Amino acid sequence: MRIPCPICGERDRREFYYKGAAVALDRPGPDAGEAAWDAYVYLRENPAGRTRELWYHEGGCGAWLVVTRDTVSHEIFGAELAGEADV
Amino acid sequence: MRFSGLRVLWEGLTGNRGWEPHWRDPAPKSEYDVVIIGGGGHGLSTAYYLAREHGITNVAVLEKGYLGGGNVGRNTTIVRANYGLPGNSEFYSHSLKLWEGLEQELNYNVMMSQRGVLNLFHSDGQRDAFARRGNAMVNQGDDAILLDREGVRRLVPYLDFDNARFPVHGGLFHPRGGTARHDAVAWGYARGADRRGVDLIQNCEVTGIDIENGRVRGVQTTRGAIRAGKVGIVVAGRSSQVAAMAGMRLPIESHVLQAFVTEGLKPVIDHVVTFGMGHFYISQSDKGGLVFGGDIDMYASYAARGNLPAVEHVMEAGMTLMPMIGKARVLRSWGGIMDMSPDGSPIIDRTDVEGLYLNCGWNYGGFKAVPASGHCFAHLMATDRYHEAATGFRLDRFRTGYGIIDEEGTGAQHNLH
Amino acid sequence: MRVAGKGLLAGARPVTFSFDGVRYRGLEGDTLASALLANGVRLVGRSFKYHRPRGVLTAGSEEPNALLTIGRGAGQEPNVRATVQEIYDGLEARSQNRWPSLGFDLLSVNDLAAPFLGAGFYYKTFMWPKSFWEKVYEPLIRRSAGLGALSREANPDRYEKAFAFCDVLVIGGGPAGLMAALAAGRAGADVILADEDARMGGRALAESWEIGGRSAHLWVDDVLAELAAMENVRLMPRTCVVGAYDQGTYGALERVGQHLPRSGSARPVECFWRIVARRAVLAAGALERPVAFRNNDRPGIMMAGAVRAYLNRWGVAPGRRVAVFGNNDDAHRTARDLVAAGVHVAGLIDSRHDAPRARDFRVWRGAVVCDSAGRKGLENITIRTARGKEKLQADCLAMSGGWNPSVHLACHMNGRPVWRRDIAAFVPLPGAVPGLEAVGAANGAFSTAACLREGAEAGARAAEALGFGAAVPDLPEAEDDPCRIAPLWSVPGRGRAWLDFQNDVTVKDVKQAAAENFRSVEHMKRYTTQGMATDQGKNSNVAALAVLADATGRSIPETGTTTFRPPYSPVSIAALGAGAQGKGFAPERFSTSHAASVEHGAPMIEAGLWYRPSYFPKPGETHWRQSCDREVRMVREAVGVCDVSTLGKIDLQGPDVGAFLDFVYTNTFSTLKVGRVRYGLMLREDGFVMDDGTCARLGENRWLMTTTTAAAGEVMRHLEWVHQALRPDLDLRFVSVTEQWAQFAVAGPKARELLNGLLDAPLAQADWPFMACGAVSVLGVRGRLFRISFSGEQGYEIAVPARFGDSLFRELVARAEALGGGPYGMEALNVLRIEKGFITHAEIHGRTTAYDIGMQGMVSEKKDCIGKTLSQRAGLMDPDRERLVGLKPVGAVKQITAGAHLFNRGEAPVRVNDQGYVTSVGFSPTLGHMIGLAFLRRGPERIGEVVRLVDHLRGIDTECEVVNPVFYDPEGGRMRG
């Protein structure tokens, strides 16, 4: 698997750390309530198909990325810096 | 038809013409008391125990592909009860007891082989963590022995004791653990359920779950609508998709776990050996292939196939631990889709929809759970009460924080368990 | 036997090898199989279940029968395909899975018991008595199963792994692959051409046809010469592409030294390649399939294509009287080649009524071979025609049931192949592997001309798609015969007709499986073991599928295939795991004091990836406890030195570091003054403790965070996550400086005295209160000093750039020894911290909360932080949780063990009574007894209570008093003093 790091270019999957769905970008406020926090930390859409997810270029530039990828075909559609990604 | 050595002899002498189908292929009826979605190990054992323990036989198991085609037919066949935390302890202990009588119970040789499971440790800290776990096993009534380095050497002399990156300090041995013939477990339960009247319906994919006023009424399938009083979702690997049909979002992320088998070899590994530092576990099948695996590929996937980094990591772990396997050749690799839960433990529970039950989140420990999972899920579906061995697998534990069962201690990141 | 004037080995050097102890001669360029056949050896193995005699079936890696063990001693290699292994001088091969000998194998008695050993028989028996499975049945089954044997000794050979990158990967060096490589190479693309054979050319080496008006192998030589001359083309013979993975990644195994004697060679045996290719051309050819008929498994019965390969490439006739049986024109080509080489063709049996006629040999049209005879090798076959049966003498039968395109790699990403009725075979689904195009025989194009054309076009297309101006090379002239075939999977009749030769799966087994309702192709496979042998069904799956389709009244495409899984051809674990044997599995990290510690005789133990000293033995100390006790006393009474460089160190700079730390730690940092240090607790977002450590404010905008050794990587990743993803608004930068600084703890009543001898300016007590930090000059080196303590004594940590670490450590140790102290290791460090009730990852093991460790007060109520909200869930604040306490032994046995469980006095040690468990223990020389830290239900409420401690595994059952986890100096006066 090859991941296109916006900073380093296409690199082997070995250089990256996977965190999970990009929902983690959308951190609720401290008072958002039980349901919002449950959804944020635990519940997952978990689609069979296209999804946005978080990868960390740990063995490279250290950037956190939002990668758009298909969980069935493993096709990768693109990657952007997490700090610049839409929530 | 009852299976036995005599039957095999008789059939052999009469041209093997008398064998009967293991199960029928009935057309789906329009209504059942219970519909089980998913004809894998867990679904089939649920149906079996619904009939066997609760006399509920008007049951259909709906399978979108072929029976036993999911993870029960695609794993490393390890059976063990070596968990350390309450919730898991009693459940896997219960499961192991069911395994121990399974051939006789099912009249089917699932080749449960209690050859012993050895977990290696490589530091004092790991030793103490294993001691804690081993003591929990004994507290539960299961067996555990703490071996020092020499004890491990006597058991498995072929490990690299001198040069390995993480030298072996000792191990936790679980003599009653072992392996079983994975497909046979699915077939044995299928045959047993079928004989008790359960309809096993293959090539029947559920496309919708009918809910009225908060109560389940049945399912829509590729072979028509089926009404049902109760519906159980037992589709690890596709749990999120099926639960979504009932408007639910689950604490599950799907990941691919690869496993491997080598060409056949004369007997060389007599136990199940687990190398925690390298995420590596291995046993040898009765046919002679080394069956082994490691960690998940670590990214969400429904592909049932993996990539080379995970493959190579497993092989590297094998080479540092037991370099005598180097000349064995990997014949086949495969991938299964794991329901990864946020604490690494499963869910067996009711849902907010009356009559709809959920069994999922087996991470990569589902195979050994097959008997107890079905047994406890059938109990829950039949009686609406938790079975005493499965009171901890509640869906709401993440929301409330009560009873989170995180054996690895890695927290709410699904792929870390 | 070798046929004079035939083959491509003319003039080759003779090579001597042995098989089962008998010495034979072959030629350089021979495979073991061709050399054995040249020597008239037909019996080479035994089948798996019935131990039937087996001979060479194929001439490729798909060989199911001729599996041998090569070599002796630690490096012996089982299950080597004789059809792939090249011979070399001194090569030793042995047959396997037979006892006592290949010729006389006692387990061949299984063959007589075959009626009782049919499909899945073992699921129906061996169940009584229950205890016999592990004791009797399974050991017997295991012993008789398996093929070759491992040596049981550590692998002695070298293996390697490597990466390669290219524009176009061409898989297979036959006519199609060569043309593809030529087209892409001429266009300027970086090309890798990989072929599993030692010699490229594919069927062009095995057939007698011509390309471009001359012998095909001469054309091959020319193309290879042109390719070899191109700088942008890399030829990789002996390299089998075994798997297709995501984004154009392919796995490939190169046999680098497999064909050479092992002794003294620096070459690796094999190299596993990860090839990243922007485009790929699959030109892997096709595999011929047998026909199932009664006793079709005898030595001497071979694939027709293999017979031609042995004849045309290696100059070997596999028999003296050869019969040919087929359902397609390749059978005729085989007979013609044999006749031309002067080999007697006993006849050709063609199942087609409209089969071509021939002048030079007899043709039975519309006939089949329905049986064979010959105990350890073929003696005759029985032919069935419309007129009846007749016997024909033959010592070799070349059979051809048609060809299966090698679709495997195209199916590795879950794409299912497509059935083509006209050629009675599956072909790849276009696009099933992104960027890969199948051509030639692998694509169902069986004529040479079609292979050349498809290869050339695909090579040009691949290059063009990547922006290279490509032209389709001129196509040389070649045969363009149509594929004429009439499907024939199995010959009806009594008896056993083999599908899977190695696993002994017969047509009967498949039919029985269907009768038992194992109708799904996956069920049939798993029930009968069809296709699960070392060839993974390459020879047999399609025929078995056809038999199943027939038995269940479905068409072949309706029945479907099983899943194609990597590897295409088996790969050794040593190759896939190359580099990891011994220490190579994970990096080794050494601190700057490593050498000095080793010189002091300290046993170095693994701490994550690091090595740290366990203790520093003094002369006369014979047990680690003696050293440990002394080191603890030394710290409590004088001064000790300990390398703490392995702790994670993160340098944070910027105006918003304080705000950032407030967000990642539970407590407040923004209020910390310059020159001060604060202890902090970090949670995961799910509310459990992630890590703890200190953070020092070195300047207005500069901070230094310390993490535990174990969690350094995780914390760094977490900080990056929080900063980049959640708080990009904060202005700061940070970097790990763990490797850049050597840091040593100097602890004990004489710590200041020691340091003052080293520092260029002595420490004034008032300037260096507890938790102070700042810059210092150490013997002229700029360093940092932190007044922090993990031992409970007056303690400092002194840091210098790593290059000074070794000399500073030696200096510190020498000065400490002069003051009655010395170095201390992990054992003493652990006891010191337990005496103080300080936690490590033994306590913060991922399941504990701030509340559990008594630090709920550190979760600030004034601000949000990572993990705060979920740490306040009811379940995480439940007083009934297991919470941190100290333990002191009060029973008859004054021992505590980590991992023991706790129970109420008088209650049975069973799960339902479980009250908690012990995490850390040590003997406190300071207090004179063992001490322990434990998690106990409602623990803090139970101080003073006596509990039962049980460690089943170590045979301990005693009582302990629950005490405050801070055993020593609870007020902290010594630390602050």
mmCIF file of C-alpha atoms in Angstrom, chain B residues 3-5 8-9 12-13 16 19-25 66-68 73-74 85-86 89-90 100-101 103-104 107-109 111-115 122-124 127-128 130-136 138-140 144-146 158 160 162-167 169 172 181-184 187 202 262-270 275 277-278 284-288 290 292 299 303-308 311-313 315-317 319-320 323-335 397-402 404 406-412, chain C residues 48 75-81 97 115-116 121-127 130 133-134 138 141-150 152-157 159 161 245-246 249-251 262 269-270 272 274 412-414 503 512 515-520 522-523 525-527 529 532-536 563 565-567 569-574 576-578 580-589 606 608-611 684 686 688 827 845-847 873-876 878 881-882 898-901 903 909-911 914 917 919 950-954:
data_model
loop_
_atom_site.group_PDB
_atom_site.id
_atom_site.type_symbol
_atom_site.label_atom_id
_atom_site.label_comp_id
_atom_site.label_asym_id
_atom_site.label_seq_id
_atom_site.Cartn_x
_atom_site.Cartn_y
_atom_site.Cartn_z
ATOM 1 C CA PHE B 3 -21.388 -40.998 12.531
ATOM 2 C CA SER B 4 -19.006 -43.547 13.968
ATOM 3 C CA GLY B 5 -16.048 -45.692 13.065
ATOM 4 C CA VAL B 8 -17.290 -45.469 8.115
ATOM 5 C CA LEU B 9 -16.427 -49.180 7.884
ATOM 6 C CA GLY B 12 -16.538 -48.340 2.931
ATOM 7 C CA LEU B 13 -17.597 -51.913 2.455
ATOM 8 C CA ASN B 16 -19.770 -45.262 0.181
ATOM 9 C CA TRP B 19 -23.855 -41.028 2.987
ATOM 10 C CA GLU B 20 -26.562 -38.446 3.442
ATOM 11 C CA PRO B 21 -26.441 -34.667 3.114
ATOM 12 C CA HIS B 22 -24.993 -32.959 6.169
ATOM 13 C CA TRP B 23 -27.889 -30.525 6.057
ATOM 14 C CA ARG B 24 -30.949 -29.788 3.956
ATOM 15 C CA ASP B 25 -31.275 -26.854 1.599
ATOM 16 C CA TYR B 66 -21.999 -20.420 2.138
ATOM 17 C CA LEU B 67 -22.177 -21.782 5.688
ATOM 18 C CA GLY B 68 -19.024 -21.173 7.658
ATOM 19 C CA GLY B 73 -13.333 -20.834 8.007
ATOM 20 C CA ARG B 74 -10.434 -18.429 7.986
ATOM 21 C CA LEU B 85 -10.205 -9.872 33.282
ATOM 22 C CA PRO B 86 -13.621 -10.598 34.701
ATOM 23 C CA SER B 89 -12.592 -15.078 32.234
ATOM 24 C CA GLU B 90 -15.895 -16.742 32.920
ATOM 25 C CA GLU B 100 -14.130 -30.240 25.582
ATOM 26 C CA GLY B 101 -17.286 -32.202 24.924
ATOM 27 C CA GLU B 103 -17.301 -34.039 19.404
ATOM 28 C CA GLN B 104 -19.649 -36.108 21.509
ATOM 29 C CA ASN B 107 -21.387 -36.394 16.907
ATOM 30 C CA TYR B 108 -18.851 -34.724 14.671
ATOM 31 C CA ASN B 109 -15.100 -34.809 14.967
ATOM 32 C CA MET B 111 -10.566 -32.444 16.241
ATOM 33 C CA MET B 112 -10.313 -30.409 19.384
ATOM 34 C CA SER B 113 -6.710 -30.986 20.305
ATOM 35 C CA GLN B 114 -5.724 -29.892 23.796
ATOM 36 C CA ARG B 115 -2.064 -29.640 23.053
ATOM 37 C CA HIS B 122 10.598 -11.508 27.865
ATOM 38 C CA SER B 123 10.887 -9.274 30.909
ATOM 39 C CA ASP B 124 10.044 -9.232 34.588
ATOM 40 C CA ARG B 127 6.164 -12.099 33.731
ATOM 41 C CA ASP B 128 4.206 -10.331 36.432
ATOM 42 C CA PHE B 130 1.240 -13.015 32.921
ATOM 43 C CA ALA B 131 1.257 -14.149 36.528
ATOM 44 C CA ARG B 132 -1.684 -11.905 37.163
ATOM 45 C CA ARG B 133 -3.455 -13.379 34.182
ATOM 46 C CA GLY B 134 -2.521 -16.946 35.094
ATOM 47 C CA ASN B 135 -3.800 -16.456 38.620
ATOM 48 C CA ALA B 136 -7.043 -15.106 37.213
ATOM 49 C CA VAL B 138 -6.827 -20.469 38.167
ATOM 50 C CA ASN B 139 -9.270 -18.338 40.128
ATOM 51 C CA GLN B 140 -11.727 -19.087 37.373
ATOM 52 C CA ALA B 144 -2.167 -22.160 34.111
ATOM 53 C CA ILE B 145 1.467 -22.894 34.828
ATOM 54 C CA LEU B 146 4.206 -20.292 35.078
ATOM 55 C CA TYR B 158 13.665 -25.170 19.198
ATOM 56 C CA ASP B 160 16.270 -19.256 19.882
ATOM 57 C CA ASP B 162 20.582 -17.368 22.958
ATOM 58 C CA ASN B 163 20.479 -14.787 20.209
ATOM 59 C CA ALA B 164 16.911 -13.618 19.847
ATOM 60 C CA ARG B 165 16.237 -9.900 20.009
ATOM 61 C CA PHE B 166 13.909 -10.431 22.955
ATOM 62 C CA PRO B 167 15.304 -13.390 24.885
ATOM 63 C CA HIS B 169 12.519 -15.341 30.145
ATOM 64 C CA LEU B 172 2.607 -19.000 30.842
ATOM 65 C CA ARG B 181 -10.443 -28.108 12.938
ATOM 66 C CA HIS B 182 -12.117 -24.824 12.136
ATOM 67 C CA ASP B 183 -14.429 -25.787 9.268
ATOM 68 C CA ALA B 184 -15.614 -28.856 11.123
ATOM 69 C CA TRP B 187 -20.284 -27.995 9.855
ATOM 70 C CA GLN B 202 -27.520 -20.181 2.098
ATOM 71 C CA THR B 262 3.045 -23.514 5.127
ATOM 72 C CA GLU B 263 3.469 -26.592 3.029
ATOM 73 C CA GLY B 264 3.037 -29.839 4.905
ATOM 74 C CA LEU B 265 5.904 -30.840 7.181
ATOM 75 C CA LYS B 266 6.576 -33.734 9.477
ATOM 76 C CA PRO B 267 5.607 -32.974 13.109
ATOM 77 C CA VAL B 268 7.860 -30.299 14.568
ATOM 78 C CA ILE B 269 5.710 -27.950 16.669
ATOM 79 C CA ASP B 270 3.593 -29.784 19.208
ATOM 80 C CA PHE B 275 5.202 -14.562 21.098
ATOM 81 C CA MET B 277 6.618 -9.093 21.702
ATOM 82 C CA GLY B 278 6.310 -9.919 18.043
ATOM 83 C CA GLN B 284 1.065 -27.148 13.384
ATOM 84 C CA SER B 285 -2.018 -28.634 11.842
ATOM 85 C CA ASP B 286 -2.590 -32.361 11.870
ATOM 86 C CA LYS B 287 -1.945 -32.302 8.127
ATOM 87 C CA GLY B 288 1.498 -30.898 8.825
ATOM 88 C CA LEU B 290 2.476 -24.619 10.167
ATOM 89 C CA PHE B 292 0.443 -18.945 12.096
ATOM 90 C CA TYR B 299 -6.057 -0.008 8.705
ATOM 91 C CA ALA B 303 -11.101 -6.553 1.621
ATOM 92 C CA ALA B 304 -10.391 -9.911 3.314
ATOM 93 C CA ARG B 305 -6.853 -9.591 2.020
ATOM 94 C CA GLY B 306 -3.852 -7.760 3.332
ATOM 95 C CA ASN B 307 -0.546 -6.230 2.412
ATOM 96 C CA LEU B 308 3.118 -7.107 2.677
ATOM 97 C CA VAL B 311 3.048 -10.321 6.220
ATOM 98 C CA GLU B 312 6.707 -9.579 6.610
ATOM 99 C CA HIS B 313 6.366 -8.525 10.215
ATOM 100 C CA MET B 315 7.621 -13.742 9.305
ATOM 101 C CA GLU B 316 10.260 -11.608 10.979
ATOM 102 C CA ALA B 317 8.804 -12.399 14.377
ATOM 103 C CA MET B 319 12.525 -15.862 12.431
ATOM 104 C CA THR B 320 13.741 -14.191 15.594
ATOM 105 C CA PRO B 323 14.724 -19.679 13.297
ATOM 106 C CA MET B 324 14.283 -23.384 12.620
ATOM 107 C CA ILE B 325 11.133 -22.597 10.634
ATOM 108 C CA GLY B 326 13.061 -20.601 8.041
ATOM 109 C CA LYS B 327 13.025 -23.329 5.428
ATOM 110 C CA ALA B 328 9.292 -23.858 5.728
ATOM 111 C CA ARG B 329 7.506 -22.252 2.812
ATOM 112 C CA VAL B 330 4.384 -20.200 3.100
ATOM 113 C CA LEU B 331 1.842 -21.887 0.916
ATOM 114 C CA ARG B 332 -1.113 -19.622 1.367
ATOM 115 C CA SER B 333 -2.059 -16.434 3.116
ATOM 116 C CA TRP B 334 -5.544 -15.240 3.748
ATOM 117 C CA GLY B 335 -7.343 -12.381 5.370
ATOM 118 C CA ARG B 397 -20.315 -0.143 28.650
ATOM 119 C CA PHE B 398 -18.495 2.490 26.633
ATOM 120 C CA ARG B 399 -21.116 5.119 27.256
ATOM 121 C CA THR B 400 -21.256 4.517 30.998
ATOM 122 C CA GLY B 401 -17.663 3.489 31.608
ATOM 123 C CA TYR B 402 -18.828 0.512 33.653
ATOM 124 C CA ILE B 404 -14.886 -1.879 30.050
ATOM 125 C CA ASP B 406 -9.573 -3.885 27.980
ATOM 126 C CA GLU B 407 -7.147 -6.810 28.247
ATOM 127 C CA GLU B 408 -4.457 -5.035 26.259
ATOM 128 C CA GLY B 409 -4.875 -1.742 28.043
ATOM 129 C CA THR B 410 -4.572 0.142 24.792
ATOM 130 C CA GLY B 411 -7.770 2.124 25.076
ATOM 131 C CA ALA B 412 -10.416 3.337 22.717
ATOM 132 C CA PHE C 48 0.095 -37.697 0.830
ATOM 133 C CA GLY C 75 20.166 -26.304 6.227
ATOM 134 C CA GLN C 76 18.215 -29.202 4.817
ATOM 135 C CA GLU C 77 15.329 -27.962 2.755
ATOM 136 C CA PRO C 78 12.115 -29.963 2.446
ATOM 137 C CA ASN C 79 9.528 -29.957 -0.320
ATOM 138 C CA VAL C 80 11.786 -28.644 -3.078
ATOM 139 C CA ARG C 81 10.276 -29.025 -6.521
ATOM 140 C CA ASN C 97 7.141 -39.023 3.272
ATOM 141 C CA PRO C 115 -12.653 -47.233 0.756
ATOM 142 C CA PHE C 116 -12.589 -46.220 4.400
ATOM 143 C CA PHE C 121 -13.891 -39.668 6.799
ATOM 144 C CA TYR C 122 -12.057 -38.233 9.783
ATOM 145 C CA TYR C 123 -14.955 -35.987 10.684
ATOM 146 C CA LYS C 124 -17.063 -39.071 11.260
ATOM 147 C CA THR C 125 -14.838 -41.198 13.434
ATOM 148 C CA PHE C 126 -11.986 -41.080 15.976
ATOM 149 C CA MET C 127 -14.465 -39.753 18.534
ATOM 150 C CA LYS C 130 -13.018 -39.219 24.124
ATOM 151 C CA TRP C 133 -7.887 -38.081 20.288
ATOM 152 C CA GLU C 134 -4.848 -36.431 21.881
ATOM 153 C CA GLU C 138 -3.917 -37.467 16.619
ATOM 154 C CA ILE C 141 -2.354 -39.006 12.120
ATOM 155 C CA ARG C 142 0.331 -36.390 12.645
ATOM 156 C CA ARG C 143 3.116 -38.872 12.230
ATOM 157 C CA SER C 144 1.787 -40.226 8.968
ATOM 158 C CA ALA C 145 0.924 -36.773 7.637
ATOM 159 C CA GLY C 146 3.276 -34.059 6.475
ATOM 160 C CA LEU C 147 5.635 -34.111 3.525
ATOM 161 C CA GLY C 148 9.315 -33.320 4.129
ATOM 162 C CA ALA C 149 10.916 -32.554 7.454
ATOM 163 C CA LEU C 150 12.573 -29.444 8.851
ATOM 164 C CA ARG C 152 14.776 -28.556 13.784
ATOM 165 C CA GLU C 153 17.939 -26.485 13.840
ATOM 166 C CA ALA C 154 18.260 -22.741 13.362
ATOM 167 C CA ASN C 155 18.388 -21.672 9.750
ATOM 168 C CA PRO C 156 22.100 -21.365 8.863
ATOM 169 C CA ASP C 157 21.699 -19.603 5.520
ATOM 170 C CA TYR C 159 18.318 -14.497 3.074
ATOM 171 C CA LYS C 161 14.843 -8.535 1.281
ATOM 172 C CA TYR C 245 -0.819 -5.949 -3.500
ATOM 173 C CA ASP C 246 -2.219 -2.458 -3.254
ATOM 174 C CA THR C 249 3.111 -3.302 -5.079
ATOM 175 C CA TYR C 250 4.187 -6.809 -6.031
ATOM 176 C CA GLY C 251 6.000 -9.418 -3.996
ATOM 177 C CA ARG C 262 25.772 -23.489 -0.170
ATOM 178 C CA VAL C 269 19.922 -18.214 -0.897
ATOM 179 C CA GLU C 270 16.900 -16.144 -1.746
ATOM 180 C CA PHE C 272 12.309 -11.365 -1.343
ATOM 181 C CA ARG C 274 8.855 -5.707 -3.007
ATOM 182 C CA HIS C 412 -5.126 -11.527 -5.755
ATOM 183 C CA MET C 413 -7.203 -8.434 -5.154
ATOM 184 C CA ASN C 414 -10.467 -10.361 -4.987
ATOM 185 C CA ASN C 503 -3.600 -34.872 -1.649
ATOM 186 C CA GLN C 512 -19.362 -37.788 -2.435
ATOM 187 C CA ALA C 515 -23.863 -35.953 -2.214
ATOM 188 C CA GLU C 516 -23.268 -34.847 1.361
ATOM 189 C CA ASN C 517 -24.382 -31.363 0.322
ATOM 190 C CA PHE C 518 -20.971 -29.784 0.216
ATOM 191 C CA ARG C 519 -22.112 -28.209 -3.019
ATOM 192 C CA SER C 520 -20.431 -24.843 -2.680
ATOM 193 C CA GLU C 522 -15.520 -23.741 -1.024
ATOM 194 C CA HIS C 523 -17.271 -26.492 0.920
ATOM 195 C CA LYS C 525 -12.534 -27.873 -1.318
ATOM 196 C CA ARG C 526 -12.497 -27.818 2.454
ATOM 197 C CA TYR C 527 -14.279 -31.162 2.833
ATOM 198 C CA THR C 529 -8.870 -31.023 0.671
ATOM 199 C CA MET C 532 -5.050 -27.544 -0.703
ATOM 200 C CA ALA C 533 -1.797 -29.301 -1.571
ATOM 201 C CA THR C 534 1.465 -27.531 -2.308
ATOM 202 C CA ASP C 535 0.334 -26.645 -5.836
ATOM 203 C CA GLN C 536 -2.774 -24.942 -4.416
ATOM 204 C CA THR C 563 -10.282 -17.697 -3.870
ATOM 205 C CA ARG C 565 -4.512 -16.141 -2.554
ATOM 206 C CA PRO C 566 -0.874 -15.122 -2.443
ATOM 207 C CA PRO C 567 1.700 -16.456 -2.788
ATOM 208 C CA SER C 569 4.309 -20.100 -5.514
ATOM 209 C CA PRO C 570 5.346 -20.908 -1.931
ATOM 210 C CA VAL C 571 7.884 -18.570 -0.297
ATOM 211 C CA SER C 572 10.202 -19.522 2.540
ATOM 212 C CA ILE C 573 9.615 -17.889 5.891
ATOM 213 C CA ALA C 574 13.336 -17.121 5.965
ATOM 214 C CA LEU C 576 9.885 -13.142 3.964
ATOM 215 C CA GLY C 577 11.404 -12.665 7.394
ATOM 216 C CA ALA C 578 14.925 -11.955 6.172
ATOM 217 C CA ALA C 580 15.099 -10.594 11.622
ATOM 218 C CA GLN C 581 16.846 -13.743 12.714
ATOM 219 C CA GLY C 582 18.787 -13.078 15.891
ATOM 220 C CA LYS C 583 18.825 -9.418 16.893
ATOM 221 C CA GLY C 584 17.497 -7.997 13.656
ATOM 222 C CA PHE C 585 13.833 -8.159 14.573
ATOM 223 C CA ALA C 586 13.759 -4.748 16.219
ATOM 224 C CA PRO C 587 16.217 -1.864 16.548
ATOM 225 C CA GLU C 588 18.491 -1.904 19.555
ATOM 226 C CA ARG C 589 18.923 1.336 21.464
ATOM 227 C CA GLU C 606 15.721 -5.093 27.552
ATOM 228 C CA GLY C 608 11.419 -1.640 25.300
ATOM 229 C CA LEU C 609 13.986 -1.156 22.556
ATOM 230 C CA TRP C 610 16.580 0.063 25.055
ATOM 231 C CA TYR C 611 19.060 -1.841 27.125
ATOM 232 C CA ARG C 684 -6.016 9.317 26.693
ATOM 233 C CA ASP C 686 -11.098 7.837 26.739
ATOM 234 C CA PHE C 688 -7.642 6.469 31.196
ATOM 235 C CA GLU C 827 16.285 -3.197 40.305
ATOM 236 C CA HIS C 845 -1.147 -0.184 32.431
ATOM 237 C CA GLY C 846 -3.842 1.363 30.316
ATOM 238 C CA ARG C 847 -6.808 0.334 32.450
ATOM 239 C CA ARG C 873 -18.061 8.900 33.453
ATOM 240 C CA ALA C 874 -19.836 7.234 36.350
ATOM 241 C CA GLY C 875 -18.104 3.932 35.687
ATOM 242 C CA LEU C 876 -14.694 5.528 35.946
ATOM 243 C CA ASP C 878 -17.104 4.383 40.936
ATOM 244 C CA ARG C 881 -13.172 0.321 41.445
ATOM 245 C CA GLU C 882 -9.833 -1.250 42.208
ATOM 246 C CA ALA C 898 3.489 -9.171 41.574
ATOM 247 C CA GLY C 899 0.611 -10.809 39.776
ATOM 248 C CA ALA C 900 -0.892 -12.278 42.924
ATOM 249 C CA HIS C 901 -4.602 -11.658 43.526
ATOM 250 C CA PHE C 903 -9.224 -11.629 48.556
ATOM 251 C CA PRO C 909 -9.512 -17.604 46.070
ATOM 252 C CA VAL C 910 -11.958 -17.783 43.200
ATOM 253 C CA ARG C 911 -12.951 -15.221 40.627
ATOM 254 C CA ASP C 914 -11.516 -11.325 43.619
ATOM 255 C CA TYR C 917 -4.132 -7.723 42.382
ATOM 256 C CA THR C 919 1.337 -4.759 40.442
ATOM 257 C CA VAL C 950 -2.926 -15.745 46.737
ATOM 258 C CA ASP C 951 -0.491 -16.522 43.957
ATOM 259 C CA HIS C 952 -1.554 -19.928 42.700
ATOM 260 C CA LEU C 953 1.189 -20.042 40.124
ATOM 261 C CA ARG C 954 3.996 -19.540 42.609
#
